[in-house]
Coordinates of C-alpha atoms in Angstrom, one line a residue:
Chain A
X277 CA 92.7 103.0 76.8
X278 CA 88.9 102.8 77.3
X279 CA 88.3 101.7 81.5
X280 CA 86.3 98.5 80.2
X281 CA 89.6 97.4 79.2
X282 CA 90.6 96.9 83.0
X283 CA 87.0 94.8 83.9
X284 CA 87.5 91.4 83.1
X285 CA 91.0 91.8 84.6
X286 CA 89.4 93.4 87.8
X287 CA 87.0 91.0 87.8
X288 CA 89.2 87.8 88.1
X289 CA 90.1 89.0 91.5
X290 CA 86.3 89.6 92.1
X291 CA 85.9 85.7 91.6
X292 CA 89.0 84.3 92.8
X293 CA 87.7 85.2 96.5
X294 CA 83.3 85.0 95.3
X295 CA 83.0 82.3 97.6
X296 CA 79.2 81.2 98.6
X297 CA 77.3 84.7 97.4
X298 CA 76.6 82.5 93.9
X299 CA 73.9 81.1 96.3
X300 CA 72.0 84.3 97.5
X301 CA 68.9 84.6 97.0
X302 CA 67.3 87.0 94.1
X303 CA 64.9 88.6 96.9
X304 CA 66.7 91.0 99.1
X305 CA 67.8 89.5 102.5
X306 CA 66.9 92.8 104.2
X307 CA 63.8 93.7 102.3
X308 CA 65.4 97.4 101.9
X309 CA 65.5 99.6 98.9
X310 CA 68.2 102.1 99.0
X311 CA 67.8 105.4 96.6
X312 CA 71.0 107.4 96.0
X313 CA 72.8 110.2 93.5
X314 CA 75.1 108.5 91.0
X315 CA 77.8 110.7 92.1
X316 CA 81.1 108.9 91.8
X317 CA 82.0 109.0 95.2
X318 CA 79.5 107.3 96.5
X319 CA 80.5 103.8 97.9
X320 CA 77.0 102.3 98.9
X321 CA 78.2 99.2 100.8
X322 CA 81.3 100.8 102.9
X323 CA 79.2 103.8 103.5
X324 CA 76.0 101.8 105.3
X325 CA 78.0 98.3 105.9
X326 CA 75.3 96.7 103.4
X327 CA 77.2 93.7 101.5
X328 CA 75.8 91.6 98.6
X329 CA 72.5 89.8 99.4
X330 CA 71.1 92.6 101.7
X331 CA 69.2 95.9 99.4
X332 CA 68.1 97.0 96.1
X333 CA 70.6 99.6 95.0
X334 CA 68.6 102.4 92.9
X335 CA 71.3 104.8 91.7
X336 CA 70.4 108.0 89.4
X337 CA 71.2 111.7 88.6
X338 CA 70.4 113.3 92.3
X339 CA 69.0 110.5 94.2
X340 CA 66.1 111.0 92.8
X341 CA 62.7 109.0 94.4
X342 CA 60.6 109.9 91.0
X343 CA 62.8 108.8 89.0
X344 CA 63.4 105.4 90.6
X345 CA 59.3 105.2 90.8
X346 CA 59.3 102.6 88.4
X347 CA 62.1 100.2 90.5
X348 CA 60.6 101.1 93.5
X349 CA 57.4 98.9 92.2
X350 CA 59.0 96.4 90.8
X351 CA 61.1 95.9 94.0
X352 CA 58.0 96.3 96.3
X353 CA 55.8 94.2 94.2
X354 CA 57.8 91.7 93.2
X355 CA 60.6 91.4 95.2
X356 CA 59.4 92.0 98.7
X357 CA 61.3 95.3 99.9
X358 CA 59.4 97.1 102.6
X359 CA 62.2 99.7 103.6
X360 CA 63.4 102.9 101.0
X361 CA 65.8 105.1 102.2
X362 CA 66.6 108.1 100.2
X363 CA 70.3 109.1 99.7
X364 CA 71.1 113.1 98.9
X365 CA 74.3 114.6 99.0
X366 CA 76.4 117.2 99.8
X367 CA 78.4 119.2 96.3
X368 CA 75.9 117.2 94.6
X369 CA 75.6 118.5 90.3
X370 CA 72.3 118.6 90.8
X371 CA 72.3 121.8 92.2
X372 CA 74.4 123.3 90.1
X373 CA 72.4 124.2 87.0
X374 CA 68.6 124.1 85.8
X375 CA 66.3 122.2 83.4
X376 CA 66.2 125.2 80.9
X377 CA 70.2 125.6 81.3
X378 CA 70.8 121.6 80.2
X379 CA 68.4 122.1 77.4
X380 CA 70.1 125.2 76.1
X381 CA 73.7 122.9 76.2
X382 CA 72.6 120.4 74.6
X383 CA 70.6 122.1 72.1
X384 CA 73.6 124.7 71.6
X385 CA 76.2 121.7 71.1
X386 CA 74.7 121.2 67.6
X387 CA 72.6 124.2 66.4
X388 CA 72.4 122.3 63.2
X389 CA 70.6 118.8 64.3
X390 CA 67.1 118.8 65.0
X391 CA 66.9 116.1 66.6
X392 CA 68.4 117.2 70.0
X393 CA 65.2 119.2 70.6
X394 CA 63.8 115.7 72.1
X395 CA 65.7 117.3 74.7
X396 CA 62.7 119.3 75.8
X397 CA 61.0 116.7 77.0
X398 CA 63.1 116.1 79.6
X399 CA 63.1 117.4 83.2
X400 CA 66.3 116.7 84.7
X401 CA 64.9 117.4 88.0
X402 CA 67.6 119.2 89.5
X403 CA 66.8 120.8 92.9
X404 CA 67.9 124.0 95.0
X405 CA 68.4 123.2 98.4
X406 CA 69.9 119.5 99.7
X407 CA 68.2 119.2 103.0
X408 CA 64.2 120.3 101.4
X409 CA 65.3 117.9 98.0
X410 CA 65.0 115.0 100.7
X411 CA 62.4 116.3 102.4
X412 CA 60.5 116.4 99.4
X413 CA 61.3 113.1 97.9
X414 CA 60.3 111.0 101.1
X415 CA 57.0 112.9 101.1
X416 CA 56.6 112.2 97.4
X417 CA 56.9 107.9 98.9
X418 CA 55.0 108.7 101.4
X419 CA 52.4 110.3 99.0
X420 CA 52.5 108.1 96.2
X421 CA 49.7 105.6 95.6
X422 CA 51.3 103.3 93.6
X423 CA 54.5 102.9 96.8
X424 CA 53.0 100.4 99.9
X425 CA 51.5 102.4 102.6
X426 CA 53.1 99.8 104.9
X427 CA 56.8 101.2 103.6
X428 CA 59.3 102.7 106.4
X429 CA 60.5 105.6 104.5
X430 CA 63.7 107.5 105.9
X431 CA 65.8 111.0 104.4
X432 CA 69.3 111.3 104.7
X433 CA 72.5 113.6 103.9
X434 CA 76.0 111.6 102.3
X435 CA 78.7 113.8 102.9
X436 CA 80.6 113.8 100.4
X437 CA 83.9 115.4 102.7
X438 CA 83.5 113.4 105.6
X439 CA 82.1 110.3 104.8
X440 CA 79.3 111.1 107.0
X441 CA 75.6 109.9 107.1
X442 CA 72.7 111.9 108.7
X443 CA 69.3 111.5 108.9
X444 CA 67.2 114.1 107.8
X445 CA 63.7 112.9 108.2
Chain B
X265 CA 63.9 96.7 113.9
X266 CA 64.0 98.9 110.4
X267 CA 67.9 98.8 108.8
X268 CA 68.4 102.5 108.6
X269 CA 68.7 102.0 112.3
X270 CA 72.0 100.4 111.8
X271 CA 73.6 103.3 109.1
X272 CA 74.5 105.7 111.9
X273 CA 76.9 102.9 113.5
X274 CA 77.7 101.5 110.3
X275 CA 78.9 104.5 108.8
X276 CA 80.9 105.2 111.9
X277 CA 83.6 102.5 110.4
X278 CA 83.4 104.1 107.0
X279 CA 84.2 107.5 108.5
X280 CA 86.9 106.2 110.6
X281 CA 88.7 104.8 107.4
X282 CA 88.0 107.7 104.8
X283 CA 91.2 108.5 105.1
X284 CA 91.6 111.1 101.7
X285 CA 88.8 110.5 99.9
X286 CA 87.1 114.0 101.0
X287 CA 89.2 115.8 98.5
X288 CA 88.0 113.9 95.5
X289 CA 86.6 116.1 92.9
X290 CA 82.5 115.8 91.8
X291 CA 84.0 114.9 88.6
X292 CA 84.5 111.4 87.6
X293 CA 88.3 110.3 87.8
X294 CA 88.2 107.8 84.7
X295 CA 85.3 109.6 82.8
X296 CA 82.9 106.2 82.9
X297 CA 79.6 105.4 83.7
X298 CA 78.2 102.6 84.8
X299 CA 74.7 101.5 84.2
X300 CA 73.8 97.9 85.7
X301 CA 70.8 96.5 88.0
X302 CA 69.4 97.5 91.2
X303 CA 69.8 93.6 92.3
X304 CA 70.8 92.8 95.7
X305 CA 74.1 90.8 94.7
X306 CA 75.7 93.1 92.2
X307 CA 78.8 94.6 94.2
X308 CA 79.5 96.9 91.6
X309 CA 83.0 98.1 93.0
X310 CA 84.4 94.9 93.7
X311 CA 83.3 93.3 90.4
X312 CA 85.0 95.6 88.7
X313 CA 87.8 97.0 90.7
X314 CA 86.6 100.6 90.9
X315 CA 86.8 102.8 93.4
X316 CA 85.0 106.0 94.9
X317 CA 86.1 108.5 92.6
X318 CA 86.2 106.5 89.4
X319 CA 82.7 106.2 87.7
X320 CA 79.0 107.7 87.9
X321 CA 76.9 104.4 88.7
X322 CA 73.6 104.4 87.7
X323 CA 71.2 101.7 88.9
X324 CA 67.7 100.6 88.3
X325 CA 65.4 97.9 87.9
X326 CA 67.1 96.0 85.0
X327 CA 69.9 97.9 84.4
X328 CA 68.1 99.5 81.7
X329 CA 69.8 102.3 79.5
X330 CA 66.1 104.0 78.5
X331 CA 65.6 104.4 82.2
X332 CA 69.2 105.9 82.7
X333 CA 68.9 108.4 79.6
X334 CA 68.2 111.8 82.0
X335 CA 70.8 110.8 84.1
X336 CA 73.6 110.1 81.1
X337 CA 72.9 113.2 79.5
X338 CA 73.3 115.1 83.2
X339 CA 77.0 112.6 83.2
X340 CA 78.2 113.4 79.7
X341 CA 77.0 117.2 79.3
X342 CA 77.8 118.4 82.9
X343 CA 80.6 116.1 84.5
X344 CA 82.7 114.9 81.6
X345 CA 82.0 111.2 80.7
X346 CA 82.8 109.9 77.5
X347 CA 82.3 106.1 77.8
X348 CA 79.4 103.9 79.3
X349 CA 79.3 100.3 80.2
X350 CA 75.8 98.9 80.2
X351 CA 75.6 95.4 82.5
X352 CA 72.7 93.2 82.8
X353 CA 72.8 90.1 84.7
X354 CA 71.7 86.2 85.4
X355 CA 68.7 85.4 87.1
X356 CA 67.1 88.8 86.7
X357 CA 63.7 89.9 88.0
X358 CA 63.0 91.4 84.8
X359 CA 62.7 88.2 82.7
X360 CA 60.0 87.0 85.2
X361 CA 56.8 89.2 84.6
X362 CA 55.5 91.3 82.0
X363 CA 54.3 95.3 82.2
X364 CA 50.3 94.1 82.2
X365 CA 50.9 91.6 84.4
X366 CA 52.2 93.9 87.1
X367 CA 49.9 96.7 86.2
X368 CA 47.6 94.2 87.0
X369 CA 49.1 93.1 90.3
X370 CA 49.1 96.4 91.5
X371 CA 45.3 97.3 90.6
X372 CA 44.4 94.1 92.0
X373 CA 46.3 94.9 95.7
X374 CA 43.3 97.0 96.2
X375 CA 40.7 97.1 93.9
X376 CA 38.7 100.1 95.0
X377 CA 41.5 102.4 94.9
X378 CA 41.0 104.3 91.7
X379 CA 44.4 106.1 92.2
X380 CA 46.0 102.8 91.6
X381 CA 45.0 103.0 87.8
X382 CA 47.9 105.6 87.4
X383 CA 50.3 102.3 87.0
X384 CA 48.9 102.3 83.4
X385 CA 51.2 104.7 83.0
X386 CA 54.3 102.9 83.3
X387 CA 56.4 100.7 81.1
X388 CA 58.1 98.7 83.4
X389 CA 61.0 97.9 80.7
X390 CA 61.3 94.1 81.3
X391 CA 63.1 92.0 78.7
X392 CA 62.6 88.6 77.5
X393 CA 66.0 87.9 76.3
X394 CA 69.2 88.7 78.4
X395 CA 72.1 89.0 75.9
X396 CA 69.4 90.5 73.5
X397 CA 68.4 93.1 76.1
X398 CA 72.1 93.9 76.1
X399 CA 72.6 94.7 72.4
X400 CA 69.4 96.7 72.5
X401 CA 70.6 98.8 75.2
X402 CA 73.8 99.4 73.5
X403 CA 71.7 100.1 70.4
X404 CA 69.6 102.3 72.1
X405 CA 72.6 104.6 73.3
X406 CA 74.4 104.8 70.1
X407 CA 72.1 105.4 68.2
X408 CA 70.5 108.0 70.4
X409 CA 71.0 111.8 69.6
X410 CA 71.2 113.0 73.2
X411 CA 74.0 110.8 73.9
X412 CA 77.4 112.4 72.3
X413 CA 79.1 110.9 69.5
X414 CA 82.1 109.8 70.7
X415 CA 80.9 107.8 73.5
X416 CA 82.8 104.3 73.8
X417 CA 79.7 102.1 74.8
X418 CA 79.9 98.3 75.9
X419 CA 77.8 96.1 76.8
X420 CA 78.1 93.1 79.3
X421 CA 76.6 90.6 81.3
X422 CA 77.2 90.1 85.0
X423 CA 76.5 86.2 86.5
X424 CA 75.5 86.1 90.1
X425 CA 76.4 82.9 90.6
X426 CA 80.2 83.0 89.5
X427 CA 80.6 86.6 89.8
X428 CA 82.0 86.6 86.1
X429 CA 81.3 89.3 83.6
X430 CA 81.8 88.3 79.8
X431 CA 81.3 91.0 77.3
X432 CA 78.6 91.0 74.6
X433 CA 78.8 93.9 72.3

């Protein structure tokens, strides 16, 4: 059975106790933005005690701040967020392989189809070391033009065995 | 005061409760990922009755599969998932403004700031329709040759002010 077939069942419990949150507002009520890996494990809300109404939840492949560039704008610009704090975490994927490598697998799946070499315009942006990854993702928000110079900008660690939040910069 | 000053005690109530969870595996548990909005009031567990463990969530402005390609790829090739669930949602930002329009807000914050022009750059991937925007994105995926084959992909909407999500394609 494909999981979707579990939402709407899920989600009747979801609304049976939804309460007032149908009148938050679309701007978020703490003018954060928070940027974190989609790693599965990762429970946003329990993990910071942020609850519906409060931050813009960017969520990608590593945590990554360039990739989320484009929400980032959208959520300074339009929406008001002054605040981005950047999520890495321990036993993350993204250390465990390399552009080149994910390139190779996907090309090598289907040696045959030509179109999967549309894969080499991608840069998964994978990173070696957790700690320098955040390092160098708040730097890159600090450094970008296009983020407000105004933002407060914090680096952490998630980890993943403990549960545990640290700030890294 | 900045919010990241409240994660440290925050997360001191998640770590007190985490109870198991440090022995889940970086693979996802039900082999899903989700792709839905950064908005504030999307509670993306609780909607949906997943837990940490369960599903790679991948979030941006929008919800927007295009954005969450790179990160897909990284989910299916690397860490196992075979189905994705695309949710946009009600009263979304992204029906408000278009890409020139912003570009233009930005260049306009500070007009003698050359570096600014760099927005030009970036489709900001807003949609006029929201149901439409659904089937494209489910379009997009399926028909896309970096996503596998055999990918069960859905598409749904998400209202913010029942907390109901109704299925589209």
């Amino acid at each position: 059975m494909a999981v979707h077939e579990t939402f709407v069942k899920n989600n009747a419990e979801y609304v049976a106790t939804f309460g007032d949150k149908g009148t938050l507002p679309l701007k978020p009520g703490k003018k954060l933005a928070i940027v974190t890996c989609m790693d599965a494990r990762i429970n946003v809300y329990a993990e910071l005690g942020t609850h519906e109404g409060d931050a813009h939840i960017i969520r990608n492949a590593g945590g990554s701040a360039k990739d989320a560039l484009r929400s980032i704008i959208i959520s300074q610009r339009l929406l008001g967020t002054r605040e981005i704090a950047v999520f890495h975490h321990t036993d993350c994927g993204m250390i465990t392989f390399t552009t080149p490598q994910l390139r190779k697998i996907v090309k090598d799946s289907d040696p045959n189809d030509e179109k999967l070499k549309v894969v080499d315009d991608i840069d998964f942006l994978e990173f070696g070391e957790l700690e320098q990854s955040v390092k160098e993702d708040v730097k890159f928000l600090k450094e970008n033009p296009l983020v407000l110079s105004e933002t407060v900008v914090t680096g952490w660690v998630y980890e993943v065995g403990t549960g545990k939040v640290r700030r890294i910069v």
